[in-house]
Coordinates of C-alpha atoms in Angstrom, one line a residue:
X1366 CA 10.3 72.4 84.3
X1367 CA 14.0 72.9 84.1
X1368 CA 16.3 71.9 81.1
X1369 CA 17.6 68.8 82.8
X1370 CA 14.0 67.5 83.2
X1371 CA 13.2 68.3 79.5
X1372 CA 16.3 66.4 78.4
X1373 CA 15.4 63.4 80.6
X1374 CA 11.8 63.3 79.2
X1375 CA 13.2 63.4 75.7
X1376 CA 15.5 60.4 76.5
X1377 CA 12.7 58.6 78.3
X1378 CA 10.2 59.2 75.4
X1379 CA 12.7 57.9 72.9
X1380 CA 13.5 54.9 75.1
X1381 CA 9.7 54.1 75.4
X1382 CA 9.2 54.3 71.7
X1383 CA 12.1 51.8 71.1
X1384 CA 11.0 49.5 73.9
X1385 CA 7.4 49.3 72.8
X1386 CA 8.1 49.1 69.0
X1387 CA 11.1 46.8 69.4
X1388 CA 12.6 48.3 66.3
X1389 CA 15.9 47.3 67.8
X1390 CA 16.8 44.7 70.4
X1391 CA 16.1 45.5 74.1
X1392 CA 19.7 45.2 75.1
X1393 CA 20.8 47.6 72.4
X1394 CA 18.2 50.0 73.6
X1395 CA 19.6 49.8 77.1
X1396 CA 23.1 50.6 75.7
X1397 CA 21.7 53.7 73.9
X1398 CA 20.1 54.8 77.2
X1399 CA 23.5 54.6 79.0
X1400 CA 25.2 56.6 76.2
X1401 CA 22.4 59.2 76.2
X1402 CA 22.4 59.7 80.0
X1403 CA 26.2 60.1 80.0
X1404 CA 26.5 62.2 76.9
X1405 CA 23.7 64.6 78.1
X1406 CA 25.4 65.1 81.5
X1407 CA 22.4 63.9 83.5
X1408 CA 24.8 61.2 84.9
X1409 CA 28.5 60.9 85.1
X1410 CA 30.0 58.0 83.1
X1411 CA 30.5 56.0 86.3
X1412 CA 26.9 56.5 87.3
X1413 CA 25.6 55.7 83.8
X1414 CA 27.6 52.4 83.9
X1415 CA 26.7 51.6 87.5
X1416 CA 24.0 49.2 86.5
X1417 CA 26.6 46.6 85.4
X1418 CA 28.0 46.4 89.0
X1419 CA 24.7 46.8 90.7
X1420 CA 23.3 44.2 93.0
X1421 CA 20.2 43.4 90.8
X1422 CA 22.5 42.6 87.9
X1423 CA 24.8 40.4 90.0
X1424 CA 21.9 38.6 91.6
X1425 CA 20.3 38.0 88.2
X1426 CA 23.5 36.4 86.8
X1427 CA 23.9 34.3 90.0
X1428 CA 20.3 33.1 89.8
X1429 CA 20.7 32.1 86.2
X1430 CA 23.7 30.0 87.0
X1431 CA 22.1 28.4 90.1
X1432 CA 19.0 27.6 88.0
X1433 CA 21.3 26.2 85.4
X1434 CA 22.8 23.9 88.0
X1435 CA 19.4 22.6 89.1
X1436 CA 18.6 22.0 85.4
X1437 CA 21.9 20.4 84.2
X1438 CA 22.0 18.0 87.2
X1439 CA 18.6 16.7 86.4
X1440 CA 17.0 17.9 89.7
X1441 CA 14.5 20.2 88.0
X1442 CA 13.6 17.4 85.6
X1443 CA 13.0 14.9 88.5
X1444 CA 10.8 17.4 90.2
X1445 CA 8.8 17.9 87.0
X1446 CA 8.3 14.2 86.6
X1447 CA 7.3 13.8 90.3
X1448 CA 4.7 16.6 89.8
X1449 CA 3.4 14.8 86.8
X1450 CA 3.1 11.5 88.6
X1451 CA 1.2 13.1 91.5
X1452 CA -1.3 14.9 89.3
X1453 CA -3.6 12.0 88.8
X1454 CA -6.4 11.7 86.2
X1455 CA -8.7 14.5 87.3
X1456 CA -8.3 18.2 86.3
X1457 CA -8.9 19.6 89.8
X1458 CA -6.4 17.2 91.3
X1459 CA -3.8 18.1 88.6
X1460 CA -4.3 21.8 89.2
X1461 CA -4.1 21.3 93.0
X1462 CA -0.7 19.6 92.6
X1463 CA 0.7 21.6 89.6
X1464 CA 0.1 25.2 90.8
X1465 CA 1.6 25.1 94.3
X1466 CA 4.5 22.9 93.1
X1467 CA 5.3 25.1 90.1
X1468 CA 5.0 28.3 92.2
X1469 CA 7.5 26.8 94.7
X1470 CA 10.0 26.0 92.0
X1471 CA 9.6 29.4 90.4
X1472 CA 10.3 31.1 93.7
X1473 CA 13.9 29.9 93.6
X1474 CA 14.5 29.7 89.9
X1475 CA 13.7 31.4 86.6
X1476 CA 10.0 31.1 85.8
X1477 CA 10.6 30.6 82.1
X1478 CA 12.9 27.7 82.8
X1479 CA 10.2 26.2 85.1
X1480 CA 7.5 26.7 82.4
X1481 CA 9.7 25.2 79.7
X1482 CA 10.5 22.3 81.9
X1483 CA 6.9 21.6 82.8
X1484 CA 5.5 22.0 79.3
X1485 CA 6.4 18.6 77.9
X1486 CA 5.6 17.0 81.3
X1487 CA 2.1 18.3 81.2
X1488 CA 1.6 17.6 77.5
X1489 CA 2.5 14.0 78.3
X1490 CA 0.2 14.0 81.3
X1491 CA -2.6 15.4 79.1
X1492 CA -2.2 12.6 76.5
X1493 CA -1.8 9.7 78.9
X1494 CA -4.6 10.7 81.3
X1495 CA -7.0 12.2 78.7
X1496 CA -6.9 15.6 80.3
X1497 CA -7.5 18.7 78.2
X1498 CA -4.1 20.5 77.7
X1499 CA -5.7 24.0 77.8
X1500 CA -7.0 23.3 81.3
X1501 CA -3.5 22.4 82.6
X1502 CA -1.1 24.7 80.7
X1503 CA -2.5 28.1 81.6
X1504 CA -2.7 27.3 85.3
X1505 CA 0.9 26.2 85.1
X1506 CA 2.0 29.5 83.4
X1507 CA 0.0 31.5 86.0
X1508 CA 1.6 29.6 88.9
X1509 CA 5.1 30.1 87.5
X1510 CA 4.6 33.9 87.4
X1511 CA 2.9 34.0 90.8
X1512 CA 5.7 31.9 92.3
X1513 CA 8.1 34.8 91.5
X1514 CA 6.2 37.0 94.0
X1515 CA 7.3 34.8 97.0
X1516 CA 11.0 35.8 97.0
X1517 CA 12.9 39.0 96.1
X1518 CA 15.4 37.0 94.0
X1519 CA 12.9 35.3 91.7
X1520 CA 11.9 38.2 89.4
X1521 CA 14.1 41.0 88.1
X1522 CA 11.3 43.5 89.0
X1523 CA 11.8 42.8 92.7
X1524 CA 15.5 43.1 92.4
X1525 CA 15.0 46.5 90.8
X1526 CA 12.5 47.5 93.5
X1527 CA 14.9 46.4 96.2
X1528 CA 17.7 48.5 94.6
X1529 CA 15.4 51.6 94.2
X1530 CA 14.4 51.4 97.9
X1531 CA 18.1 51.2 99.0
X1532 CA 19.1 54.1 96.8
X1533 CA 16.3 56.2 98.3
X1534 CA 17.4 55.3 101.8
X1535 CA 14.2 53.4 102.5
X1536 CA 13.7 50.0 104.0
X1537 CA 16.0 47.1 102.8
X1538 CA 14.1 44.0 101.7
X1539 CA 15.3 40.6 102.7
X1540 CA 14.8 37.7 100.3
X1541 CA 11.6 36.6 102.1
X1542 CA 10.3 40.1 103.0
X1543 CA 7.6 39.7 100.3
X1544 CA 6.8 36.1 101.1
X1545 CA 3.6 36.6 103.1
X1546 CA 2.2 38.7 100.3
X1547 CA 3.4 36.3 97.6
X1548 CA 2.1 33.2 99.3
X1549 CA -1.3 34.9 99.6
X1550 CA -1.3 35.7 95.9
X1551 CA -0.4 32.1 95.1
X1552 CA -3.2 30.8 97.3
X1553 CA -5.7 33.2 95.6
X1554 CA -4.5 32.1 92.2
X1555 CA -4.9 28.4 93.0
X1556 CA -8.3 28.8 94.6
X1557 CA -9.5 31.0 91.7
X1558 CA -8.5 28.4 89.1
X1559 CA -10.0 25.5 91.2
X1560 CA -13.3 27.3 91.7
X1561 CA -13.7 29.2 88.4
X1562 CA -11.5 27.3 86.1
X1563 CA -14.3 24.9 85.0
X1564 CA -16.2 27.8 83.5
X1565 CA -13.4 30.1 82.4
X1566 CA -10.7 27.8 81.1
X1567 CA -11.3 26.6 77.5
X1568 CA -12.7 23.1 77.0
X1569 CA -11.1 22.5 73.6
X1570 CA -8.2 20.1 73.0
X1571 CA -4.6 21.2 72.9
X1572 CA -2.8 21.7 69.6
X1573 CA -2.2 18.3 67.9
X1574 CA 1.1 19.5 66.3
X1575 CA 2.7 19.8 69.7
X1576 CA 2.3 16.0 70.3
X1577 CA 4.8 15.3 67.5
X1578 CA 7.2 18.1 68.6
X1579 CA 7.7 16.4 72.0
X1580 CA 7.9 12.8 70.8
X1581 CA 11.5 13.2 69.7
X1582 CA 12.6 12.1 73.2
X1583 CA 14.1 8.6 73.0
X1584 CA 17.1 7.6 70.9
X1585 CA 18.4 4.1 70.2
X1586 CA 22.0 3.5 70.9
X1587 CA 24.6 1.0 72.1
X1588 CA 26.3 1.2 75.5
X1589 CA 29.5 -0.7 76.2
X1590 CA 30.5 -1.9 79.7
X1591 CA 34.2 -0.8 79.9
X1592 CA 37.1 -2.8 81.3
X1593 CA 37.3 -2.6 85.1
X1594 CA 33.9 -0.9 85.1
X1595 CA 32.1 -0.5 88.4
X1596 CA 29.0 -1.8 86.6
X1597 CA 30.6 -5.2 86.0
X1598 CA 29.3 -7.8 88.4
X1599 CA 26.0 -6.0 89.0
X1600 CA 22.8 -8.0 88.5
X1601 CA 20.8 -6.7 85.5
X1602 CA 17.8 -6.1 87.8
X1603 CA 19.8 -3.8 90.0
X1604 CA 21.5 -2.1 87.1
X1605 CA 18.1 -1.4 85.4
X1606 CA 16.6 -0.1 88.6
X1607 CA 19.6 2.3 89.2
X1608 CA 19.4 3.7 85.6
X1609 CA 15.6 3.5 85.1
X1610 CA 15.3 7.3 84.7
X1611 CA 18.3 7.6 82.4
X1612 CA 17.7 4.9 79.8
X1613 CA 15.9 1.6 79.1
X1614 CA 17.8 -1.6 78.2
X1615 CA 16.1 -3.4 75.3
X1616 CA 18.7 -6.1 74.6
X1617 CA 21.9 -7.5 76.1
X1618 CA 24.7 -8.8 73.9
X1619 CA 27.7 -10.8 75.0
X1620 CA 30.3 -12.0 72.5
X1621 CA 27.9 -10.9 69.7
X1622 CA 25.1 -13.0 71.0
X1623 CA 21.9 -11.9 72.6
X1624 CA 21.5 -13.3 76.1
X1625 CA 18.3 -15.3 76.7
X1626 CA 15.7 -13.8 79.0
X1627 CA 14.9 -13.6 81.9
X1628 CA 18.0 -11.5 82.7
X1629 CA 16.9 -10.9 86.4
X1630 CA 20.0 -11.8 88.5
X1631 CA 22.5 -12.4 85.7
X1632 CA 25.6 -10.3 86.3
X1633 CA 27.0 -7.8 83.9
X1634 CA 30.6 -8.3 82.6
X1635 CA 33.2 -6.1 81.0
X1636 CA 32.7 -6.0 77.2
X1637 CA 29.0 -6.5 77.4
X1638 CA 27.0 -4.5 74.8
X1639 CA 23.7 -3.0 75.9
X1640 CA 21.1 -1.8 73.4
X1641 CA 19.3 1.0 75.1
X1642 CA 16.7 3.8 74.5
X1643 CA 17.9 7.0 76.0
X1644 CA 16.6 10.6 76.2
X1645 CA 18.7 13.3 74.4
X1646 CA 20.3 14.6 77.6
X1647 CA 21.3 11.0 78.6
X1648 CA 22.6 10.2 75.1
X1649 CA 24.9 13.3 75.3
X1650 CA 26.2 12.1 78.6
X1651 CA 26.6 8.4 78.0
X1652 CA 30.2 8.6 77.0
X1653 CA 31.0 10.3 80.3
X1654 CA 29.2 7.8 82.5
X1655 CA 31.7 6.1 84.9
X1656 CA 32.3 2.6 83.5
X1657 CA 30.0 3.0 80.5
X1658 CA 30.6 4.5 77.1
X1659 CA 29.0 4.8 73.6
X1660 CA 30.1 1.7 71.8
X1661 CA 30.8 3.4 68.5
X1662 CA 33.0 6.0 70.2
X1663 CA 35.1 3.3 71.9
X1664 CA 35.3 1.2 68.8
X1665 CA 36.2 4.0 66.3
X1666 CA 37.2 6.9 68.4
X1667 CA 41.0 6.5 68.1
X1668 CA 40.7 5.8 64.4
X1669 CA 38.6 9.0 64.0
X1670 CA 41.1 11.1 66.0
X1671 CA 44.0 9.8 63.9
X1672 CA 42.3 10.6 60.7
X1673 CA 41.5 14.1 61.7
X1674 CA 44.8 14.6 63.4
X1675 CA 43.1 16.1 66.4
X1676 CA 41.9 14.9 69.8
X1677 CA 38.3 14.0 70.2
X1678 CA 38.0 15.8 73.5
X1679 CA 38.7 19.2 71.9
X1680 CA 37.0 19.0 68.5
X1681 CA 34.5 16.2 68.3
X1682 CA 30.8 16.8 68.9
X1683 CA 27.4 15.2 68.4
X1684 CA 25.3 16.3 65.4
X1685 CA 22.0 14.9 64.0
X1686 CA 20.8 14.6 60.5
X1687 CA 17.4 13.6 59.0
X1688 CA 17.4 11.0 56.2
X1689 CA 15.8 12.6 53.1
X1690 CA 12.8 11.0 51.4
X1691 CA 14.8 10.2 48.2
X1692 CA 18.0 9.5 50.1
X1693 CA 20.4 6.9 48.6
X1694 CA 20.9 5.6 52.1
X1695 CA 17.2 4.5 52.6
X1696 CA 17.0 0.8 52.8
X1697 CA 20.7 0.3 53.5
X1698 CA 22.2 -0.6 56.9
X1699 CA 24.5 1.7 58.8
X1700 CA 27.4 -0.7 58.4
X1701 CA 26.9 -0.8 54.6
X1702 CA 27.1 2.9 54.3
X1703 CA 30.4 3.2 56.2
X1704 CA 29.9 6.7 57.6
X1705 CA 33.4 6.7 59.1
X1706 CA 35.2 5.9 55.8
X1707 CA 33.0 8.3 53.7
X1708 CA 32.6 11.2 56.0
X1709 CA 34.8 10.8 59.1
X1710 CA 31.8 10.5 61.4
X1711 CA 30.6 7.7 63.6
X1712 CA 26.9 6.8 64.1
X1713 CA 26.1 6.7 67.8
X1714 CA 22.3 6.9 67.9
X1715 CA 19.1 6.7 65.9
X1716 CA 15.6 8.0 66.4
X1717 CA 12.6 6.6 64.5
X1718 CA 9.0 7.9 64.8
X1719 CA 7.3 4.4 64.5
X1720 CA 8.5 1.0 65.6
X1721 CA 10.9 -0.3 68.3
X1722 CA 14.5 -1.2 67.5
X1723 CA 16.1 -4.3 69.0
X1724 CA 18.9 -5.1 66.5
X1725 CA 22.5 -3.9 66.8
X1726 CA 22.8 -0.3 65.5
X1727 CA 25.1 -1.2 62.6
X1728 CA 22.6 -3.8 61.3
X1729 CA 19.6 -1.4 61.3
X1730 CA 18.4 -0.3 57.8
X1731 CA 17.7 3.4 57.5
X1732 CA 14.4 4.8 56.5
X1733 CA 13.3 8.2 55.2
X1734 CA 12.6 10.5 58.2
X1735 CA 15.1 8.6 60.5
X1736 CA 17.2 11.0 62.7
X1737 CA 20.8 9.8 62.8
X1738 CA 23.0 11.0 65.6
X1739 CA 26.7 11.1 64.7
X1740 CA 29.9 11.9 66.4
X1741 CA 32.9 13.6 64.7
X1742 CA 34.8 16.7 63.9
X1743 CA 33.4 20.0 62.6
X1744 CA 34.9 19.6 59.2
X1745 CA 33.4 16.2 58.8
X1746 CA 30.0 17.5 59.8
X1747 CA 30.3 20.3 57.2
X1748 CA 31.0 17.7 54.5
X1749 CA 28.0 15.8 55.5
X1750 CA 25.8 18.9 55.5
X1751 CA 26.6 19.3 51.8
X1752 CA 25.3 15.9 50.9
X1753 CA 21.9 15.7 49.3
X1754 CA 20.9 12.5 51.1
X1755 CA 20.2 14.4 54.3
X1756 CA 17.3 16.8 54.7
X1757 CA 19.1 19.0 57.3
X1758 CA 22.0 18.9 59.7
X1759 CA 21.9 20.5 63.1
X1760 CA 23.7 20.3 66.5
X1761 CA 22.5 17.6 68.8
X1762 CA 20.0 19.0 71.3
X1763 CA 21.0 16.9 74.3
X1764 CA 23.2 18.3 76.9
X1765 CA 25.5 16.2 79.1
X1766 CA 24.4 16.1 82.7
X1767 CA 26.5 15.8 85.7
X1768 CA 27.2 12.4 87.3
X1769 CA 24.5 10.8 89.4
X1770 CA 24.4 12.3 92.9
X1771 CA 25.1 15.9 91.7
X1772 CA 21.4 16.7 91.8
X1773 CA 21.2 16.7 95.5
X1774 CA 24.5 18.6 95.7
X1775 CA 23.0 21.3 93.5
X1776 CA 19.9 21.4 95.9
X1777 CA 22.3 21.7 98.9
X1778 CA 24.2 24.6 97.2
X1779 CA 20.9 26.4 96.4
X1780 CA 19.6 25.8 100.0
X1781 CA 22.9 27.1 101.5
X1782 CA 22.7 30.2 99.3
X1783 CA 19.2 30.9 100.4
X1784 CA 19.9 30.2 104.1
X1785 CA 23.0 32.4 104.0
X1786 CA 21.1 35.3 102.5
X1787 CA 18.0 34.8 104.7
X1788 CA 19.9 34.7 108.0
X1789 CA 22.1 37.7 106.8
X1790 CA 25.2 35.5 107.3
X1791 CA 26.3 37.0 104.0
X1792 CA 25.0 39.9 102.0
X1793 CA 22.4 38.7 99.5
X1794 CA 24.4 39.3 96.4
X1795 CA 27.5 37.7 97.9
X1796 CA 25.5 34.7 99.1
X1797 CA 24.1 33.9 95.7
X1798 CA 27.4 34.8 93.8
X1799 CA 29.1 32.3 96.1
X1800 CA 26.4 29.7 95.4
X1801 CA 26.8 30.2 91.6
X1802 CA 30.6 29.8 91.9
X1803 CA 30.2 26.7 94.0
X1804 CA 27.9 25.2 91.4
X1805 CA 30.7 25.4 88.9
X1806 CA 33.5 24.4 91.2
X1807 CA 31.6 21.3 92.4
X1808 CA 31.0 20.1 88.8
X1809 CA 27.2 20.5 88.9
X1810 CA 27.7 22.3 85.6
X1811 CA 30.7 23.3 83.5
X1812 CA 31.9 26.9 83.1
X1813 CA 30.7 26.8 79.5
X1814 CA 27.2 25.7 80.7
X1815 CA 27.2 28.4 83.4
X1816 CA 27.8 31.1 80.7
X1817 CA 25.2 29.5 78.5
X1818 CA 22.7 29.6 81.4
X1819 CA 22.9 33.3 81.7
X1820 CA 20.4 35.2 79.6
X1821 CA 22.8 37.9 78.4
X1822 CA 20.1 40.1 76.8
X1823 CA 18.2 40.4 80.0
X1824 CA 21.4 41.1 82.0
X1825 CA 22.4 43.9 79.6
X1826 CA 18.9 45.3 79.5
X1827 CA 18.7 45.5 83.3
X1828 CA 22.2 46.8 83.8
X1829 CA 21.6 49.5 81.1
X1830 CA 18.1 50.5 82.2
X1831 CA 18.8 50.8 85.9
X1832 CA 20.5 54.2 85.5
X1833 CA 17.3 55.5 83.9
X1834 CA 15.6 55.3 87.4
X1835 CA 18.7 57.1 88.9
X1836 CA 18.5 59.8 86.3
X1837 CA 14.8 60.3 86.9
X1838 CA 15.5 61.0 90.6
X1839 CA 18.7 63.1 89.9
X1840 CA 16.9 65.3 87.4
X1841 CA 13.9 65.8 89.8
X1842 CA 11.5 64.3 87.2
X1843 CA 10.3 61.7 89.7
X1844 CA 9.5 64.3 92.2
X1845 CA 7.8 66.4 89.5
X1846 CA 5.5 63.5 88.6
X1847 CA 4.9 62.8 92.3
X1848 CA 4.0 66.4 93.0
X1849 CA 1.5 66.3 90.1
X1850 CA -0.1 63.1 91.2
X1851 CA -0.1 63.5 95.0
X1852 CA -2.7 66.2 95.2
X1853 CA -5.0 64.1 93.0
X1854 CA -5.0 61.2 95.4
X1855 CA -4.3 63.2 98.6
X1856 CA -7.8 62.3 100.0
X1857 CA -7.8 58.7 99.0
X1858 CA -7.4 55.9 101.4
X1859 CA -4.1 54.1 101.4
X1860 CA -5.7 51.0 99.9
X1861 CA -7.0 53.0 96.9
X1862 CA -3.6 54.6 96.3
X1863 CA -1.8 51.3 96.3
X1864 CA -4.5 49.8 94.1
X1865 CA -4.0 52.6 91.6
X1866 CA -0.2 52.1 91.5
X1867 CA -0.8 48.3 91.0
X1868 CA -3.3 49.1 88.2
X1869 CA -0.9 51.5 86.5
X1870 CA 1.9 48.9 86.6
X1871 CA -0.4 46.1 85.4
X1872 CA -1.5 48.1 82.3
X1873 CA 2.0 49.3 81.5
X1874 CA 3.6 45.9 81.8
X1875 CA 1.3 44.7 78.9
X1876 CA 3.5 46.8 76.5
X1877 CA 6.8 46.9 78.5
X1878 CA 8.6 44.2 80.5
X1879 CA 8.1 43.9 84.2
X1880 CA 11.6 45.2 84.8
X1881 CA 11.1 48.3 82.6
X1882 CA 7.8 49.0 84.2
X1883 CA 9.3 48.9 87.7
X1884 CA 12.3 51.1 86.7
X1885 CA 9.9 53.7 85.4
X1886 CA 7.2 53.7 88.1
X1887 CA 9.3 52.9 91.3
X1888 CA 10.9 56.4 91.5
X1889 CA 7.5 58.1 91.2
X1890 CA 6.0 55.7 93.8
X1891 CA 8.9 56.6 96.2
X1892 CA 8.3 60.3 95.6
X1893 CA 4.6 60.0 96.4
X1894 CA 5.2 58.1 99.7
X1895 CA 6.2 61.0 101.9
X1896 CA 3.5 63.5 100.9
X1897 CA 0.8 60.8 101.3
X1898 CA 2.4 59.4 104.5
X1899 CA 2.6 55.9 103.0
X1900 CA 5.6 53.6 103.4
X1901 CA 7.9 53.7 100.4
X1902 CA 8.2 49.9 100.5
X1903 CA 4.4 49.5 100.3
X1904 CA 4.2 51.8 97.2
X1905 CA 7.2 50.3 95.4
X1906 CA 6.2 46.7 96.1
X1907 CA 2.7 47.5 94.8
X1908 CA 4.3 48.7 91.6
X1909 CA 6.5 45.6 91.3
X1910 CA 3.6 43.2 92.1
X1911 CA 1.5 45.0 89.4
X1912 CA 4.2 44.5 86.9
X1913 CA 4.7 40.8 87.7
X1914 CA 1.2 39.6 88.6
X1915 CA -0.8 41.1 85.8
X1916 CA -2.4 38.5 83.5
X1917 CA -4.7 40.7 81.4
X1918 CA -3.3 39.6 78.0
X1919 CA -1.0 36.8 76.9
X1920 CA 1.7 39.3 75.8
X1921 CA 2.2 40.5 79.4
X1922 CA 4.4 37.5 80.3
X1923 CA 6.7 35.3 78.3
X1924 CA 5.4 32.2 80.1
X1925 CA 1.9 32.8 78.6
X1926 CA 3.4 33.0 75.1
X1927 CA 5.2 29.7 75.7
X1928 CA 2.0 27.8 76.3
X1929 CA -0.2 29.8 73.8
X1930 CA 0.3 27.5 70.9
X1931 CA 0.6 24.1 72.7
X1932 CA -2.6 24.9 74.6
X1933 CA -4.4 26.0 71.4
X1934 CA -5.5 29.2 73.2
X1935 CA -7.0 32.3 71.8
X1936 CA -6.2 35.8 72.9
X1937 CA -9.6 36.2 74.5
X1938 CA -9.0 33.1 76.7
X1939 CA -6.3 35.0 78.6
X1940 CA -8.4 38.1 78.9
X1941 CA -11.4 36.1 80.2
X1942 CA -9.3 34.2 82.8
X1943 CA -6.6 36.8 83.6
X1944 CA -8.6 40.0 84.0
X1945 CA -10.7 38.9 87.1
X1946 CA -7.7 37.3 88.6
X1947 CA -5.6 40.4 88.2
X1948 CA -8.3 42.5 89.8
X1949 CA -8.4 40.1 92.8
X1950 CA -4.6 40.1 93.1
X1951 CA -4.5 43.9 93.0
X1952 CA -7.1 44.1 95.8
X1953 CA -5.1 41.6 97.9
X1954 CA -1.8 43.6 97.4
X1955 CA -3.5 46.9 98.3
X1956 CA -4.9 45.4 101.5
X1957 CA -1.9 43.4 102.6
X1958 CA 1.0 45.7 101.7
X1959 CA 0.1 48.4 104.3
X1960 CA 0.0 45.7 107.0
X1961 CA 3.5 44.4 106.1
X1962 CA 5.0 47.9 105.6
X1963 CA 3.2 50.4 107.7
X1964 CA 4.0 54.1 107.4

């Protein structure tokens, strides 16, 4: 063992300690890896920093922005709702709909975003159809992870595998090169849950606390039909049908009077006031809707801007506050309190746990526990935060979505990106970078939202850790490990070698991320491929599959942790369900990979 290899092993050992212990953040660990590799002379400064301009890093950023576009335009939400409606009232039917649908979504998006999107949908489905949440959430999380095995772009581990193969001069992977194997794994996972789920999945109910967490989803507010609005003249029936997924109209006021029902074919007019219940995303977007605006903002917006001496567009924002149990505001109406005069804020919405609100917002009497949504400047919000009548003050959770019609534009952009990469019309990284740029230019999401969609910690970690694999090859450490291991498995069948690589990755990924596992094991797998006369692609993909499709414990995948508490799971539940599935998936990978990538 030469000095360079000793230095590399010291850096690798230190990195593993930091990654496993998480004494410091993963992205900071990656930066220390870059510094150590450059300072030790194992890599030049340019090589140590090459991960930031590498194709995996660019693809990862592009995929985050594309996924953000699908989310912000509401397309992902619509797909989630559609899946929920098709699931029916039987567990087997719900699983049959949920798992393939979620896997398909995860194949072209970030699996955590898909899991987070589907979690409230499935909790609602569980409550409304009396289906045990634990029998829905774990299959959903499994499907989200399995879906990432269908395309090279869906999981960072496959982006790293693709990069490692290209650096080694082996086969280049197209975005659908792993699709036959990934589809097989998705089918195995779905059949496994359908056949064995009734015995392996827990029968207990989901966590009750989660029901309340996801009930904060409809706010009461007032919507004004603006002058020369395109909505004016529309029959109420047509208007409600057009906006049924955005908000629900509970009353219709004209000249201060509530119009008698039935509304049916009565036309809207400029100046009409609609009392609506809207989801957080829609409430954040209502003042941007063409021809519609939040009534309080229209009524007091100019006055508020004059008081602050600033323009609302630049400085005003939505905040929400909870009325304290002993608040002086309890039992008083919003108009009596005069939020504008006292704090420089305008009340635009209200959430209440029990009861349905039909009166004008200004006439509603506040109760302890009410969540009041207000619009105003940052200084005014700070003044309100110091007032004892409010339990807490926090930014409003809703995010403004793009205008109606942008959802299908986002789908078209995503489809064009995939088609351009799949047909090799453009290099994969350029195709998806162009798609991400088009998402912003087309207005599917703002530049700020695009930056917010990027998981910076993961980007920095991948960009900083990629040179570790390069240093492993340059120092000869990868070949050293390969030379040690190759004689041990020299007489094994190809299937057993690939199964061993899958198993090694599956175990290591329980303590490291799938990306880190692939970065560490892929160079060794490549080094073993020539002596054993196995395709490098088969060995590396077996490693990547093992790092992504291992469900032995709940800590192996963040998606499992996301559903752990809502599903009221125990650690042993994942071991009982995931271990047999992981073994089956490993056997499938070991048998199919040599057929797809023969030596």
